[in-house]
Amino acid sequence: MTVVSMLPANNSKNVPLTTTISITFSEAIDTLAMASMMDESRFSSLDNVISEGYSADLKTMYANVVLKPNQSYFVALFYLKAKSGALLTTPFVYYFTTGADFEPYSVSGTVFSGSTGVSPEGSVVGISNVNIMNDEGKEGPPPFVGWTNVNSNGTYTVPYLSNGTYWPIAIKDVDHDGKIDPDKGVDVIAFADSIVINNASISNHNLTFMSFTPKSFQEVISIADSLSKNLPADKVLRRISGWDVDTLGRSQSWEFAYTYNNNTAGEAIRVSTGGSSTYMLDQGYIDWIKMLKPITGYQSAASSATVIANAENGGGKAFRQLPLPDSLEFRIELSIADQKYGWFGGAGFDTSKIYWAVAYTHTYHISQDQSQWVRGKFFLCDLATGAIIVTQTMSVKDETVIPEQFSLSQNFPNPFNPSTMINYQLPISSFVTLKVYDVLGKEIAELVNETKEAGNYSVKFDASKLSSGMYIYRLTSDKFTEVKKMILVK
């Protein structure tokens, strides 16, 4: 799959402030496969996208945008899948400016394999105006202002930069899955200290790839305990979670969630393969975890490797090997909590105890940091031994599943024609509204306007009488509001 043309043309100048950006490809795009990963496979410096969509033959993607005067822009793709299954052969980037000329400065250097042994060919270099390492927890891609492909010999040049402070990053999608996830130990990434452009270009700025190895629960306990000393004295540990766990019980990211100030505030300690951090919890999550019992005894818990081995032998391996469509992905999550409000409601276990829980799920991707499971196999395990106590197999239609937090999922499919499903999750009984708007803010439809019990809900939106374009949908309750976009293609 290759790029045939783009508008504006590469390196165009004096581009109108209100315009349409488009890229045409040699084959029809698999819009269903791409809908779940656009935030991770598409990057640009565009900051005011009014609407976006695809041509009727699905060979062209477009966006109607409002640009700023005398500013340079880039649009980049490092992954794209065709309906035939073909992939974009090389990462793609092009530039244009609304000014009479581009910014005059550049950053150049070489990307090295380092100890990873991964060739820099096929990788990309981005330049951000924020420290990416301190941007954790924010949804969507980092705010890149420059982008370029790396040459076969490892050299690169990021053009059209102005004076300022920047943070460079090099990345390579080694496993060609359309996602940059070095925490899983396959893809590679390179960071560097900040650079300052001051009336001159920067050369010989080299980047060296790093890879990361997931960590077991036992490997992160002491790190999390040390960081917890910086939290308020009345802190209470409510839940421990490991995301994207492998079959050896290792996770790319472990989270220790605390409440304090009489359960009115909360923070999480995240220990990941790239380092550790502490961040504030949102109110919706606090409202849920404050119902959980304080966690004790986790330092002597069964190893995460033992828990996963028991789950694998108890049916997890068979679930993991089930075939999946491109729209879904497989994940394993580990958690330590009392597990009363979760996957095992009505299972008849002793709710006064703390347990290990394992979730084998099929999910679809919502954002860079969020996904929604649609079916799963769940194991409740003894905290001390890891032995399986309860096994559950469920889908989101099971009324016994109580969500962990308020959430509005990305509609599925997206883009869609003529109807799509919108899922949302309520951890407690709430009065909610779910409304659809056009890009001008006009209300198009009211899908929900009533009190709902805690649970997972799915609403069908029929757009057969509407024209193609981007629409906005908003879920509102007394404790939560979230807005998302969807695209109708006819």
Short mmCIF file of C-alpha atoms in Angstrom, two decimals:
data_model
loop_
_atom_site.label_atom_id
_atom_site.label_comp_id
_atom_site.label_asym_id
_atom_site.label_seq_id
_atom_site.Cartn_x
_atom_site.Cartn_y
_atom_site.Cartn_z
CA MET A 1 0.00 0.00 0.00
CA THR A 2 1.47 3.35 -1.05
CA VAL A 3 0.60 7.05 -1.02
CA VAL A 4 -0.61 8.30 -4.42
CA SER A 5 -1.15 11.99 -3.70
CA MET A 6 -1.85 14.52 -0.98
CA LEU A 7 -3.45 17.95 -0.67
CA PRO A 8 -1.95 20.41 -0.14
CA ALA A 9 1.06 19.12 -2.03
CA ASN A 10 4.19 18.40 -0.02
CA ASN A 11 6.07 21.60 0.91
CA SER A 12 3.19 23.84 -0.19
CA LYS A 13 3.29 27.50 0.89
CA ASN A 14 0.55 30.10 1.43
CA VAL A 15 -2.03 27.42 2.23
CA PRO A 16 -5.45 28.98 3.06
CA LEU A 17 -6.34 29.19 6.74
CA THR A 18 -9.52 27.17 6.15
CA THR A 19 -8.80 24.18 3.96
CA THR A 20 -9.18 20.44 3.45
CA ILE A 21 -6.22 18.14 4.11
CA SER A 22 -6.33 14.81 2.25
CA ILE A 23 -4.14 11.80 1.48
CA THR A 24 -5.00 9.32 -1.28
CA PHE A 25 -3.69 5.76 -1.27
CA SER A 26 -3.26 3.01 -3.84
CA GLU A 27 -5.86 0.79 -2.13
CA ALA A 28 -9.07 1.11 -0.11
CA ILE A 29 -8.42 1.66 3.60
CA ASP A 30 -9.62 -0.87 6.15
CA THR A 31 -11.53 1.76 8.14
CA LEU A 32 -12.73 -0.71 10.76
CA ALA A 33 -9.20 -1.82 11.63
CA MET A 34 -7.90 1.74 11.63
CA ALA A 35 -10.68 3.29 13.72
CA SER A 36 -9.31 1.84 16.96
CA MET A 37 -5.72 3.00 16.49
CA MET A 38 -5.76 6.41 14.83
CA ASP A 39 -4.40 8.15 17.94
CA GLU A 40 -1.38 5.85 17.83
CA SER A 41 -0.70 5.50 14.09
CA ARG A 42 -1.43 9.04 12.89
CA PHE A 43 0.40 12.14 14.05
CA SER A 44 0.18 15.77 13.02
CA SER A 45 0.64 19.31 14.28
CA LEU A 46 -2.95 20.17 13.31
CA ASP A 47 -4.78 21.63 16.31
CA ASN A 48 -8.22 22.58 14.97
CA VAL A 49 -9.88 19.75 13.04
CA ILE A 50 -13.51 20.59 12.23
CA SER A 51 -14.49 17.29 10.62
CA GLU A 52 -12.85 14.26 9.07
CA GLY A 53 -13.77 11.18 7.08
CA TYR A 54 -13.14 9.00 4.03
CA SER A 55 -14.02 9.17 0.35
CA ALA A 56 -16.71 6.85 -1.05
CA ASP A 57 -14.09 4.44 -2.43
CA LEU A 58 -12.21 4.54 0.93
CA LYS A 59 -8.95 5.37 -0.83
CA THR A 60 -8.77 8.93 0.53
CA MET A 61 -8.80 10.16 4.10
CA TYR A 62 -9.55 13.83 4.63
CA ALA A 63 -9.90 16.46 7.35
CA ASN A 64 -11.46 19.91 7.20
CA VAL A 65 -9.23 22.14 9.30
CA VAL A 66 -8.69 25.70 10.46
CA LEU A 67 -5.03 26.73 10.41
CA LYS A 68 -3.07 29.54 12.03
CA PRO A 69 -1.36 32.25 9.97
CA ASN A 70 2.36 31.97 9.21
CA GLN A 71 2.71 28.51 10.71
CA SER A 72 4.16 25.28 9.35
CA TYR A 73 2.37 21.94 9.70
CA PHE A 74 3.08 18.27 9.18
CA VAL A 75 0.88 15.19 8.77
CA ALA A 76 2.38 11.75 9.34
CA LEU A 77 1.34 8.10 9.25
CA PHE A 78 3.54 5.22 10.35
CA TYR A 79 0.89 2.51 9.95
CA LEU A 80 -2.09 2.01 7.65
CA LYS A 81 -3.93 -1.13 6.66
CA ALA A 82 -5.80 -1.77 3.41
CA LYS A 83 -8.94 -3.87 3.03
CA SER A 84 -6.76 -6.38 1.17
CA GLY A 85 -4.58 -6.74 4.26
CA ALA A 86 -1.66 -4.84 2.70
CA LEU A 87 0.20 -2.40 4.93
CA LEU A 88 1.74 0.99 4.27
CA THR A 89 5.21 0.07 3.06
CA THR A 90 7.10 2.92 4.75
CA PRO A 91 6.11 5.64 7.23
CA PHE A 92 4.78 8.74 5.47
CA VAL A 93 5.10 12.44 6.30
CA TYR A 94 4.49 15.66 4.43
CA TYR A 95 4.67 19.38 5.24
CA PHE A 96 2.95 22.63 4.31
CA THR A 97 2.76 26.19 5.65
CA THR A 98 0.28 29.04 5.70
CA GLY A 99 3.15 31.50 5.43
CA ALA A 100 5.23 32.67 2.52
CA ASP A 101 8.07 30.44 3.69
CA PHE A 102 8.85 27.72 6.24
CA GLU A 103 10.57 28.18 9.58
CA PRO A 104 14.31 28.20 8.92
CA TYR A 105 15.80 25.74 11.41
CA SER A 106 16.20 21.98 11.67
CA VAL A 107 17.43 19.22 13.99
CA SER A 108 19.54 16.42 12.52
CA GLY A 109 21.56 13.48 13.75
CA THR A 110 21.71 9.69 13.76
CA VAL A 111 19.58 7.00 15.38
CA PHE A 112 21.58 4.05 16.72
CA SER A 113 20.45 0.51 17.53
CA GLY A 114 22.20 0.42 20.91
CA SER A 115 21.87 -2.87 22.77
CA THR A 116 18.52 -3.66 21.10
CA GLY A 117 20.03 -4.83 17.80
CA VAL A 118 17.05 -3.25 16.00
CA SER A 119 17.90 -1.49 12.74
CA PRO A 120 16.89 2.20 12.67
CA GLU A 121 15.61 1.79 9.10
CA GLY A 122 11.84 2.24 9.07
CA SER A 123 11.81 4.26 12.28
CA VAL A 124 10.67 7.85 12.74
CA VAL A 125 11.82 10.86 14.77
CA GLY A 126 9.38 13.32 16.32
CA ILE A 127 10.06 16.66 17.98
CA SER A 128 7.70 17.71 20.80
CA ASN A 129 7.42 21.05 22.55
CA VAL A 130 6.64 19.34 25.88
CA ASN A 131 8.63 16.86 27.91
CA ILE A 132 7.06 13.58 26.81
CA MET A 133 8.30 11.76 29.91
CA ASN A 134 6.29 14.18 32.08
CA ASP A 135 3.18 14.02 29.86
CA GLU A 136 1.96 10.67 31.24
CA GLY A 137 -1.74 10.37 31.94
CA LYS A 138 -2.88 12.71 29.17
CA GLU A 139 -5.03 11.18 26.46
CA GLY A 140 -4.01 11.25 22.81
CA PRO A 141 -0.60 11.56 21.16
CA PRO A 142 2.04 14.00 22.42
CA PRO A 143 1.98 17.49 20.85
CA PHE A 144 4.59 17.01 18.14
CA VAL A 145 5.68 20.03 16.11
CA GLY A 146 8.08 18.21 13.79
CA TRP A 147 8.41 14.74 12.30
CA THR A 148 10.59 12.85 9.85
CA ASN A 149 11.46 9.38 8.59
CA VAL A 150 14.85 7.90 9.45
CA ASN A 151 17.08 6.98 6.52
CA SER A 152 18.41 3.46 5.99
CA ASN A 153 21.78 4.47 7.48
CA GLY A 154 20.13 5.89 10.60
CA THR A 155 20.46 9.57 9.77
CA TYR A 156 17.54 11.97 10.08
CA THR A 157 16.63 15.64 9.67
CA VAL A 158 13.54 17.23 11.18
CA PRO A 159 12.93 20.43 9.16
CA TYR A 160 10.94 23.65 9.56
CA LEU A 161 11.44 24.41 13.25
CA SER A 162 11.44 27.79 14.96
CA ASN A 163 13.29 29.00 18.05
CA GLY A 164 12.28 27.18 21.22
CA THR A 165 12.88 24.28 23.58
CA TYR A 166 12.11 20.80 22.25
CA TRP A 167 12.25 17.14 23.24
CA PRO A 168 13.17 14.60 20.52
CA ILE A 169 12.02 10.99 20.39
CA ALA A 170 12.72 8.12 17.97
CA ILE A 171 10.33 5.17 17.69
CA LYS A 172 9.98 2.00 15.64
CA ASP A 173 6.98 -0.31 15.34
CA VAL A 174 9.04 -3.50 15.24
CA ASP A 175 6.12 -5.93 15.34
CA HIS A 176 4.13 -3.95 12.71
CA ASP A 177 0.92 -3.92 14.76
CA GLY A 178 0.32 -0.18 14.35
CA LYS A 179 1.11 0.63 17.98
CA ILE A 180 4.23 1.87 19.69
CA ASP A 181 4.38 -0.11 22.93
CA PRO A 182 8.04 -0.61 23.93
CA ASP A 183 6.89 -1.63 27.41
CA LYS A 184 5.99 -5.03 25.94
CA GLY A 185 9.64 -5.61 25.05
CA VAL A 186 9.39 -5.65 21.23
CA ASP A 187 9.05 -2.11 19.90
CA VAL A 188 11.90 0.29 20.61
CA ILE A 189 12.11 3.93 21.57
CA ALA A 190 14.80 6.55 22.14
CA PHE A 191 14.59 9.68 24.29
CA ALA A 192 17.04 12.52 24.69
CA ASP A 193 17.44 15.56 26.88
CA SER A 194 15.82 18.80 25.80
CA ILE A 195 17.38 20.86 23.05
CA VAL A 196 17.18 24.60 22.49
CA ILE A 197 17.06 26.16 19.04
CA ASN A 198 18.37 29.71 19.23
CA ASN A 199 18.73 31.24 15.76
CA ALA A 200 20.63 28.21 14.44
CA SER A 201 19.96 24.64 13.38
CA ILE A 202 21.17 21.75 15.56
CA SER A 203 23.24 18.91 14.09
CA ASN A 204 24.78 15.70 15.43
CA HIS A 205 21.93 15.16 17.88
CA ASN A 206 22.04 11.39 18.24
CA LEU A 207 19.43 9.03 19.66
CA THR A 208 19.96 5.44 20.86
CA PHE A 209 17.18 2.87 20.98
CA MET A 210 16.16 1.30 24.29
CA SER A 211 13.92 -1.67 24.95
CA PHE A 212 12.09 -2.50 28.15
CA THR A 213 11.41 -5.72 30.01
CA PRO A 214 8.07 -6.16 31.82
CA LYS A 215 8.25 -6.60 35.60
CA SER A 216 6.67 -9.09 37.96
CA PHE A 217 4.64 -7.91 40.94
CA GLN A 218 7.39 -8.89 43.37
CA GLU A 219 9.88 -6.72 41.47
CA VAL A 220 7.85 -3.52 41.94
CA ILE A 221 6.64 -3.82 45.55
CA SER A 222 9.64 -2.11 47.14
CA ILE A 223 9.56 0.72 44.58
CA ALA A 224 5.87 1.41 45.18
CA ASP A 225 6.26 1.18 48.97
CA SER A 226 9.09 3.71 48.86
CA LEU A 227 7.06 6.18 46.79
CA SER A 228 4.02 5.75 49.03
CA LYS A 229 5.96 7.39 51.87
CA ASN A 230 5.47 10.70 50.06
CA LEU A 231 1.66 10.41 50.22
CA PRO A 232 -0.44 11.83 53.10
CA ALA A 233 -0.24 9.95 56.38
CA ASP A 234 -3.90 8.87 56.25
CA LYS A 235 -3.48 7.14 52.89
CA VAL A 236 -5.29 3.84 52.35
CA LEU A 237 -4.25 1.35 49.67
CA ARG A 238 -7.44 0.22 47.90
CA ARG A 239 -6.41 -1.57 44.71
CA ILE A 240 -3.33 -2.89 42.92
CA SER A 241 -3.47 -3.51 39.17
CA GLY A 242 -1.15 -4.82 36.49
CA TRP A 243 -1.93 -4.02 32.84
CA ASP A 244 -1.02 -5.95 29.69
CA VAL A 245 0.33 -8.86 31.72
CA ASP A 246 2.23 -11.58 29.86
CA THR A 247 2.03 -15.33 30.45
CA LEU A 248 4.94 -15.12 32.90
CA GLY A 249 3.00 -12.78 35.17
CA ARG A 250 4.98 -9.69 34.17
CA SER A 251 3.33 -6.35 33.44
CA GLN A 252 4.47 -3.27 31.61
CA SER A 253 2.73 -1.11 34.23
CA TRP A 254 1.69 -1.74 37.85
CA GLU A 255 -0.64 0.70 39.61
CA PHE A 256 -1.11 1.12 43.38
CA ALA A 257 -4.26 3.20 43.98
CA TYR A 258 -4.71 5.07 47.28
CA THR A 259 -7.42 7.25 48.82
CA TYR A 260 -6.86 9.81 51.57
CA ASN A 261 -8.42 12.91 53.19
CA ASN A 262 -11.43 10.85 54.30
CA ASN A 263 -11.76 9.35 50.82
CA THR A 264 -12.20 12.75 49.17
CA ALA A 265 -8.93 12.54 47.22
CA GLY A 266 -6.68 9.88 45.79
CA GLU A 267 -3.40 9.21 44.04
CA ALA A 268 -1.91 6.30 42.17
CA ILE A 269 1.67 5.16 42.09
CA ARG A 270 2.56 3.71 38.71
CA VAL A 271 5.67 1.57 38.37
CA SER A 272 6.34 0.80 34.72
CA THR A 273 9.19 -0.49 32.64
CA GLY A 274 10.07 3.09 31.73
CA GLY A 275 10.20 4.38 35.32
CA SER A 276 7.83 5.33 38.11
CA SER A 277 5.44 8.21 38.73
CA THR A 278 2.63 9.43 40.96
CA TYR A 279 -0.55 11.06 39.65
CA MET A 280 -3.93 12.22 40.93
CA LEU A 281 -6.97 9.97 40.48
CA ASP A 282 -10.14 11.31 38.91
CA GLN A 283 -13.25 11.57 41.06
CA GLY A 284 -15.11 8.78 39.27
CA TYR A 285 -12.37 6.29 40.11
CA ILE A 286 -12.13 7.51 43.71
CA ASP A 287 -15.89 7.05 44.15
CA TRP A 288 -15.47 3.42 43.17
CA ILE A 289 -12.29 2.37 44.97
CA LYS A 290 -13.30 4.01 48.26
CA MET A 291 -15.86 1.20 48.55
CA LEU A 292 -13.04 -1.39 48.53
CA LYS A 293 -11.49 -2.70 51.72
CA PRO A 294 -7.98 -1.53 52.67
CA ILE A 295 -5.37 -3.89 51.26
CA THR A 296 -3.03 -5.62 53.69
CA GLY A 297 -0.68 -8.55 53.34
CA TYR A 298 0.22 -7.90 49.72
CA GLN A 299 3.97 -8.07 50.45
CA SER A 300 3.57 -11.81 51.14
CA ALA A 301 1.13 -12.50 48.31
CA ALA A 302 1.63 -15.37 45.89
CA SER A 303 3.87 -14.38 43.00
CA SER A 304 2.22 -12.99 39.89
CA ALA A 305 3.92 -15.80 37.95
CA THR A 306 2.18 -18.43 40.09
CA VAL A 307 -1.22 -16.74 39.70
CA ILE A 308 -0.91 -16.54 35.92
CA ALA A 309 0.32 -20.13 35.67
CA ASN A 310 -2.75 -21.32 37.57
CA ALA A 311 -5.05 -19.22 35.33
CA GLU A 312 -3.38 -20.56 32.18
CA ASN A 313 -3.91 -24.13 33.33
CA GLY A 314 -7.46 -23.36 34.45
CA GLY A 315 -8.74 -22.28 31.03
CA GLY A 316 -6.90 -19.06 30.40
CA LYS A 317 -4.63 -20.56 27.75
CA ALA A 318 -7.60 -21.86 25.76
CA PHE A 319 -9.27 -18.43 25.91
CA ARG A 320 -6.01 -16.72 24.89
CA GLN A 321 -5.74 -18.90 21.80
CA LEU A 322 -9.23 -18.10 20.48
CA PRO A 323 -9.17 -16.41 17.05
CA LEU A 324 -9.84 -12.66 17.05
CA PRO A 325 -10.98 -10.17 14.38
CA ASP A 326 -8.78 -7.14 13.68
CA SER A 327 -11.16 -4.93 15.66
CA LEU A 328 -10.42 -6.75 18.95
CA GLU A 329 -7.27 -7.45 20.89
CA PHE A 330 -6.40 -9.83 23.72
CA ARG A 331 -5.28 -8.58 27.12
CA ILE A 332 -4.55 -9.93 30.59
CA GLU A 333 -5.04 -7.85 33.73
CA LEU A 334 -4.04 -8.74 37.29
CA SER A 335 -5.43 -7.05 40.38
CA ILE A 336 -5.35 -7.31 44.16
CA ALA A 337 -8.47 -6.10 46.01
CA ASP A 338 -11.46 -7.45 47.91
CA GLN A 339 -13.06 -8.07 44.44
CA LYS A 340 -16.57 -7.52 45.81
CA TYR A 341 -17.41 -4.85 43.22
CA GLY A 342 -16.20 -6.37 40.00
CA TRP A 343 -16.27 -9.47 37.88
CA PHE A 344 -17.36 -11.92 40.58
CA GLY A 345 -20.65 -10.46 41.85
CA GLY A 346 -22.95 -13.21 43.09
CA ALA A 347 -20.21 -15.84 43.06
CA GLY A 348 -20.64 -16.59 46.76
CA PHE A 349 -17.04 -16.08 47.93
CA ASP A 350 -15.93 -14.62 51.27
CA THR A 351 -16.01 -10.86 50.67
CA SER A 352 -14.13 -10.11 53.91
CA LYS A 353 -10.84 -11.23 52.31
CA ILE A 354 -8.41 -9.75 49.81
CA TYR A 355 -7.82 -11.75 46.59
CA TRP A 356 -5.82 -11.93 43.43
CA ALA A 357 -8.02 -11.59 40.32
CA VAL A 358 -7.04 -12.39 36.73
CA ALA A 359 -8.95 -11.06 33.73
CA TYR A 360 -8.42 -12.57 30.28
CA THR A 361 -10.33 -10.24 27.95
CA HIS A 362 -11.09 -9.45 24.34
CA THR A 363 -11.19 -5.68 24.06
CA TYR A 364 -11.47 -2.91 21.54
CA HIS A 365 -9.26 0.14 21.79
CA ILE A 366 -10.81 3.45 22.85
CA SER A 367 -7.81 5.74 23.36
CA GLN A 368 -4.12 5.65 24.11
CA ASP A 369 -4.85 4.72 27.71
CA GLN A 370 -8.29 3.10 27.65
CA SER A 371 -10.03 0.07 26.18
CA GLN A 372 -13.39 -1.65 26.63
CA TRP A 373 -13.67 -5.41 27.11
CA VAL A 374 -16.48 -7.22 25.31
CA ARG A 375 -15.99 -10.74 26.68
CA GLY A 376 -13.65 -12.38 29.12
CA LYS A 377 -12.63 -15.26 31.36
CA PHE A 378 -12.03 -14.26 34.97
CA PHE A 379 -10.27 -16.06 37.82
CA LEU A 380 -10.59 -15.28 41.54
CA CYS A 381 -7.47 -16.59 43.29
CA ASP A 382 -6.27 -16.95 46.87
CA LEU A 383 -3.96 -14.06 47.77
CA ALA A 384 -1.39 -16.19 49.60
CA THR A 385 -1.28 -19.30 47.37
CA GLY A 386 -2.63 -18.15 43.99
CA ALA A 387 -5.00 -21.14 43.87
CA ILE A 388 -8.16 -20.61 41.79
CA ILE A 389 -11.33 -20.22 43.89
CA VAL A 390 -13.89 -19.01 41.32
CA THR A 391 -13.93 -18.98 37.50
CA GLN A 392 -16.32 -16.76 35.52
CA THR A 393 -16.89 -16.44 31.75
CA MET A 394 -18.88 -13.36 30.79
CA SER A 395 -19.64 -10.78 28.11
CA VAL A 396 -20.66 -7.15 28.53
CA LYS A 397 -24.32 -8.26 28.27
CA ASP A 398 -24.05 -10.05 31.61
CA GLU A 399 -25.88 -7.95 34.18
CA THR A 400 -23.66 -9.23 36.98
CA VAL A 401 -20.67 -7.23 35.72
CA ILE A 402 -20.28 -3.98 37.71
CA PRO A 403 -17.91 -1.49 36.03
CA GLU A 404 -14.97 -0.09 37.94
CA GLN A 405 -15.53 3.53 36.91
CA PHE A 406 -17.62 5.86 34.78
CA SER A 407 -16.67 5.47 31.13
CA LEU A 408 -17.92 6.37 27.66
CA SER A 409 -16.57 4.04 25.00
CA GLN A 410 -15.73 4.83 21.41
CA ASN A 411 -18.66 3.95 19.17
CA PHE A 412 -18.28 0.71 17.23
CA PRO A 413 -17.92 0.44 14.32
CA ASN A 414 -16.33 3.79 13.56
CA PRO A 415 -16.51 5.04 10.83
CA PHE A 416 -20.04 3.65 10.38
CA ASN A 417 -22.95 3.47 7.94
CA PRO A 418 -25.80 3.81 8.76
CA SER A 419 -25.82 2.76 12.43
CA THR A 420 -23.35 2.27 15.24
CA MET A 421 -23.31 1.14 18.88
CA ILE A 422 -22.32 3.40 21.79
CA ASN A 423 -21.36 1.68 25.04
CA TYR A 424 -21.12 3.36 28.42
CA GLN A 425 -20.40 2.15 31.93
CA LEU A 426 -21.79 3.26 35.31
CA PRO A 427 -20.21 2.08 38.60
CA ILE A 428 -23.18 3.42 40.60
CA SER A 429 -26.84 4.26 39.96
CA SER A 430 -26.98 7.62 38.15
CA PHE A 431 -29.25 9.91 36.17
CA VAL A 432 -27.61 10.09 32.74
CA THR A 433 -28.14 11.73 29.38
CA LEU A 434 -26.53 10.64 26.13
CA LYS A 435 -26.89 13.13 23.29
CA VAL A 436 -25.55 13.46 19.74
CA TYR A 437 -24.56 16.80 18.19
CA ASP A 438 -23.29 17.99 14.81
CA VAL A 439 -19.97 19.84 14.56
CA LEU A 440 -21.77 23.19 15.01
CA GLY A 441 -23.17 22.11 18.35
CA LYS A 442 -26.75 21.49 17.23
CA GLU A 443 -28.42 18.61 19.06
CA ILE A 444 -29.21 15.79 16.62
CA ALA A 445 -30.54 13.08 18.92
CA GLU A 446 -31.16 12.28 22.58
CA LEU A 447 -30.43 8.59 23.10
CA VAL A 448 -30.72 8.37 26.90
CA ASN A 449 -32.41 10.61 29.49
CA GLU A 450 -33.19 8.64 32.64
CA THR A 451 -31.83 7.06 35.81
CA LYS A 452 -29.78 3.91 35.20
CA GLU A 453 -28.56 1.32 37.67
CA ALA A 454 -24.85 0.48 37.86
CA GLY A 455 -23.84 -1.62 34.87
CA ASN A 456 -22.74 -1.73 31.25
CA TYR A 457 -25.04 -0.25 28.63
CA SER A 458 -25.17 -0.28 24.84
CA VAL A 459 -27.23 2.13 22.73
CA LYS A 460 -27.79 1.98 18.97
CA PHE A 461 -27.52 5.25 17.03
CA ASP A 462 -29.24 5.21 13.64
CA ALA A 463 -27.89 7.91 11.30
CA SER A 464 -29.67 6.74 8.13
CA LYS A 465 -31.30 10.17 7.68
CA LEU A 466 -28.10 12.15 8.28
CA SER A 467 -25.39 13.19 5.86
CA SER A 468 -21.78 12.02 5.98
CA GLY A 469 -19.45 13.79 8.37
CA MET A 470 -18.25 13.99 11.94
CA TYR A 471 -20.68 13.96 14.88
CA ILE A 472 -20.17 14.47 18.60
CA TYR A 473 -21.75 12.41 21.37
CA ARG A 474 -21.76 13.33 25.06
CA LEU A 475 -22.55 11.30 28.17
CA THR A 476 -23.47 13.35 31.25
CA SER A 477 -24.26 12.38 34.84
CA ASP A 478 -24.03 14.24 38.14
CA LYS A 479 -20.49 12.86 38.63
CA PHE A 480 -19.16 12.45 35.11
CA THR A 481 -19.12 14.04 31.65
CA GLU A 482 -17.27 12.76 28.58
CA VAL A 483 -17.39 13.67 24.91
CA LYS A 484 -16.25 11.64 21.89
CA LYS A 485 -16.31 11.94 18.10
CA MET A 486 -17.70 9.54 15.50
CA ILE A 487 -17.65 9.56 11.71
CA LEU A 488 -20.55 8.70 9.40
CA VAL A 489 -19.43 7.58 5.92
CA LYS A 490 -22.09 7.00 3.25
#
